């Protein structure tokens, strides 16, 4: 999750740092410190996100437990409908591309999340040794 966010944050943080530190050497040092801090807290941020998803999935309310997969299925259905020419006539190319981006992000988050969930115990065991 953080690995997907860092490329988005880096240019924004770089501009902020550039405004704060006009000296190139100071700017580079500050950018390195920010990236180091983001990476240091990566596990905490991803753990918090995983805990939220686990809480939702364990909910006794059907909608609370299933809203994420349902949302992704709706977006996938809209993309597939477009492929078959069944899209709404007022759905613009920009809206279609945005739907596709959401599907890619959602599937990427799911795949990464499941992978982390599966390998986290072995990594945690290795770190304890």
C-alpha atoms as a printed R data frame, in Angstrom:
    type eleno elety resid chain resno       x       y       z
1   ATOM     1    CA   UNK     A     1   0.000   0.000   0.000
2   ATOM     2    CA   UNK     A     2   2.701   2.473   0.999
3   ATOM     3    CA   UNK     A     3   4.765   1.372  -1.976
4   ATOM     4    CA   UNK     A     4   1.897   2.654  -4.146
5   ATOM     5    CA   UNK     A     5   1.550   5.905  -2.197
6   ATOM     6    CA   UNK     A     6   5.241   6.855  -2.026
7   ATOM     7    CA   UNK     A     7   5.581   7.583  -5.783
8   ATOM     8    CA   UNK     A     8   2.569   9.887  -5.496
9   ATOM     9    CA   UNK     A     9   3.827  11.635  -2.356
10  ATOM    10    CA   UNK     A    10   7.453  11.992  -3.437
11  ATOM    11    CA   UNK     A    11   6.973  14.792  -6.013
12  ATOM    12    CA   UNK     A    12   4.609  16.682  -3.698
13  ATOM    13    CA   UNK     A    13   6.974  16.418  -0.755
14  ATOM    14    CA   UNK     A    14   9.887  17.288  -3.058
15  ATOM    15    CA   UNK     A    15   8.219  20.569  -4.039
16  ATOM    16    CA   UNK     A    16   7.489  21.418  -0.408
17  ATOM    17    CA   UNK     A    17  11.088  20.633   0.555
18  ATOM    18    CA   UNK     A    18  12.331  22.637  -2.426
19  ATOM    19    CA   UNK     A    19  10.431  25.662  -1.167
20  ATOM    20    CA   UNK     A    20  11.760  25.223   2.358
21  ATOM    21    CA   UNK     A    21  15.364  24.502   1.394
22  ATOM    22    CA   UNK     A    22  16.642  26.403  -1.645
23  ATOM    23    CA   UNK     A    23  20.107  24.854  -1.211
24  ATOM    24    CA   UNK     A    24  20.318  21.659  -3.293
25  ATOM    25    CA   UNK     A    25  22.345  19.765  -0.692
26  ATOM    26    CA   UNK     A    26  19.931  20.615   2.142
27  ATOM    27    CA   UNK     A    27  16.991  19.760  -0.107
28  ATOM    28    CA   UNK     A    28  18.437  16.336  -0.941
29  ATOM    29    CA   UNK     A    29  19.141  15.637   2.729
30  ATOM    30    CA   UNK     A    30  15.593  16.639   3.760
31  ATOM    31    CA   UNK     A    31  14.034  14.503   0.985
32  ATOM    32    CA   UNK     A    32  16.097  11.514   2.087
33  ATOM    33    CA   UNK     A    33  14.973  11.983   5.698
34  ATOM    34    CA   UNK     A    34  11.308  12.172   4.634
35  ATOM    35    CA   UNK     A    35  11.569   9.000   2.566
36  ATOM    36    CA   UNK     A    36  13.331   7.280   5.444
37  ATOM    37    CA   UNK     A    37  10.524   8.315   7.825
38  ATOM    38    CA   UNK     A    38   7.820   7.115   5.405
39  ATOM    39    CA   UNK     A    39   9.517   3.767   4.970
40  ATOM    40    CA   UNK     A    40  10.119   3.427   8.716
41  ATOM    41    CA   UNK     A    41   6.393   3.775   9.399
42  ATOM    42    CA   UNK     A    42   5.303   1.665   6.437
43  ATOM    43    CA   UNK     A    43   4.519  -1.389   8.573
44  ATOM    44    CA   UNK     A    44   2.426   0.656  11.007
45  ATOM    45    CA   UNK     A    45   0.396   2.270   8.230
46  ATOM    46    CA   UNK     A    46  -0.188  -1.008   6.422
47  ATOM    47    CA   UNK     A    47  -1.046  -2.727   9.711
48  ATOM    48    CA   UNK     A    48  -3.652  -0.077  10.477
49  ATOM    49    CA   UNK     A    49  -5.174  -0.446   7.006
50  ATOM    50    CA   UNK     A    50  -5.248  -4.239   7.363
51  ATOM    51    CA   UNK     A    51  -6.922  -3.955  10.767
52  ATOM    52    CA   UNK     A    52  -9.663  -1.760   9.291
53  ATOM    53    CA   UNK     A    53 -10.319  -4.244   6.494
54  ATOM    54    CA   UNK     A    54 -10.318  -7.195   8.920
55  ATOM    55    CA   UNK     A    55 -12.794  -5.401  11.176
56  ATOM    56    CA   UNK     A    56 -15.079  -4.684   8.232
57  ATOM    57    CA   UNK     A    57 -14.867  -8.272   6.978
58  ATOM    58    CA   UNK     A    58 -15.688  -9.633  10.439
59  ATOM    59    CA   UNK     A    59 -18.716  -7.355  10.787
60  ATOM    60    CA   UNK     A    60 -22.063  -8.981  11.472
61  ATOM    61    CA   UNK     A    61 -23.713  -6.590   9.015
62  ATOM    62    CA   UNK     A    62 -23.665  -8.035   5.512
63  ATOM    63    CA   UNK     A    63 -23.193  -4.675   3.784
64  ATOM    64    CA   UNK     A    64 -20.367  -3.575   6.093
65  ATOM    65    CA   UNK     A    65 -18.536  -6.848   5.439
66  ATOM    66    CA   UNK     A    66 -19.019  -6.790   1.672
67  ATOM    67    CA   UNK     A    67 -19.037  -3.177   0.493
68  ATOM    68    CA   UNK     A    68 -15.462  -3.247  -0.837
69  ATOM    69    CA   UNK     A    69 -15.897  -6.343  -3.032
70  ATOM    70    CA   UNK     A    70 -19.301  -5.107  -4.214
71  ATOM    71    CA   UNK     A    71 -17.856  -1.738  -5.185
72  ATOM    72    CA   UNK     A    72 -15.048  -3.378  -7.136
73  ATOM    73    CA   UNK     A    73 -17.518  -5.687  -8.894
74  ATOM    74    CA   UNK     A    74 -19.607  -2.699  -9.956
75  ATOM    75    CA   UNK     A    75 -16.553  -0.927 -11.398
76  ATOM    76    CA   UNK     A    76 -15.424  -4.109 -13.162
77  ATOM    77    CA   UNK     A    77 -18.947  -4.540 -14.574
78  ATOM    78    CA   UNK     A    78 -18.884  -0.983 -15.926
79  ATOM    79    CA   UNK     A    79 -15.536  -1.594 -17.628
80  ATOM    80    CA   UNK     A    80 -16.719  -4.913 -19.117
81  ATOM    81    CA   UNK     A    81 -19.992  -3.316 -20.265
82  ATOM    82    CA   UNK     A    82 -17.969  -0.692 -22.098
83  ATOM    83    CA   UNK     A    83 -15.958  -3.404 -23.852
84  ATOM    84    CA   UNK     A    84 -19.201  -4.949 -25.122
85  ATOM    85    CA   UNK     A    85 -20.573  -1.571 -26.177
86  ATOM    86    CA   UNK     A    86 -23.221  -1.495 -23.445
87  ATOM    87    CA   UNK     A    87 -21.981   1.622 -21.689
88  ATOM    88    CA   UNK     A    88 -24.152   4.610 -21.030
89  ATOM    89    CA   UNK     A    89 -23.976   7.047 -23.950
90  ATOM    90    CA   UNK     A    90 -22.903   9.888 -21.658
91  ATOM    91    CA   UNK     A    91 -19.949   7.971 -20.116
92  ATOM    92    CA   UNK     A    92 -16.930   9.897 -21.361
93  ATOM    93    CA   UNK     A    93 -13.525   8.450 -22.156
94  ATOM    94    CA   UNK     A    94 -12.088  10.244 -19.105
95  ATOM    95    CA   UNK     A    95 -14.717   8.651 -16.845
96  ATOM    96    CA   UNK     A    96 -14.026   5.236 -18.355
97  ATOM    97    CA   UNK     A    97 -10.276   5.655 -17.772
98  ATOM    98    CA   UNK     A    98 -10.940   6.720 -14.187
99  ATOM    99    CA   UNK     A    99 -13.054   3.588 -13.621
100 ATOM   100    CA   UNK     A   100 -10.246   1.484 -15.047
101 ATOM   101    CA   UNK     A   101  -7.747   3.200 -12.708
102 ATOM   102    CA   UNK     A   102  -9.978   2.432  -9.741
103 ATOM   103    CA   UNK     A   103 -10.207  -1.226 -10.781
104 ATOM   104    CA   UNK     A   104  -6.419  -1.430 -11.191
105 ATOM   105    CA   UNK     A   105  -5.822   0.228  -7.818
106 ATOM   106    CA   UNK     A   106  -8.404  -1.957  -6.094
107 ATOM   107    CA   UNK     A   107  -7.095  -5.186  -7.554
108 ATOM   108    CA   UNK     A   108  -3.506  -4.142  -6.855
109 ATOM   109    CA   UNK     A   109  -4.389  -3.363  -3.248
110 ATOM   110    CA   UNK     A   110  -6.154  -6.693  -2.892
111 ATOM   111    CA   UNK     A   111  -3.275  -8.686  -4.368
112 ATOM   112    CA   UNK     A   112  -0.651  -6.820  -2.315
113 ATOM   113    CA   UNK     A   113  -2.789  -7.078   0.814
114 ATOM   114    CA   UNK     A   114  -3.277 -10.833   0.415
115 ATOM   115    CA   UNK     A   115   0.430 -11.323  -0.295
116 ATOM   116    CA   UNK     A   116   1.427  -9.356   2.803
117 ATOM   117    CA   UNK     A   117  -1.133 -11.284   4.848
118 ATOM   118    CA   UNK     A   118   0.378 -14.592   3.743
119 ATOM   119    CA   UNK     A   119   4.065 -13.712   4.215
120 ATOM   120    CA   UNK     A   120   3.772 -11.448   7.282
121 ATOM   121    CA   UNK     A   121   3.971 -14.316   9.824
122 ATOM   122    CA   UNK     A   122   7.209 -15.649   8.332
123 ATOM   123    CA   UNK     A   123   8.727 -12.159   8.179
124 ATOM   124    CA   UNK     A   124   7.679 -11.448  11.759
125 ATOM   125    CA   UNK     A   125   9.247 -14.752  12.842
126 ATOM   126    CA   UNK     A   126  12.484 -13.931  11.061
127 ATOM   127    CA   UNK     A   127  12.627 -10.476  12.676
128 ATOM   128    CA   UNK     A   128  12.138 -11.936  16.159
129 ATOM   129    CA   UNK     A   129  15.193 -14.175  15.791
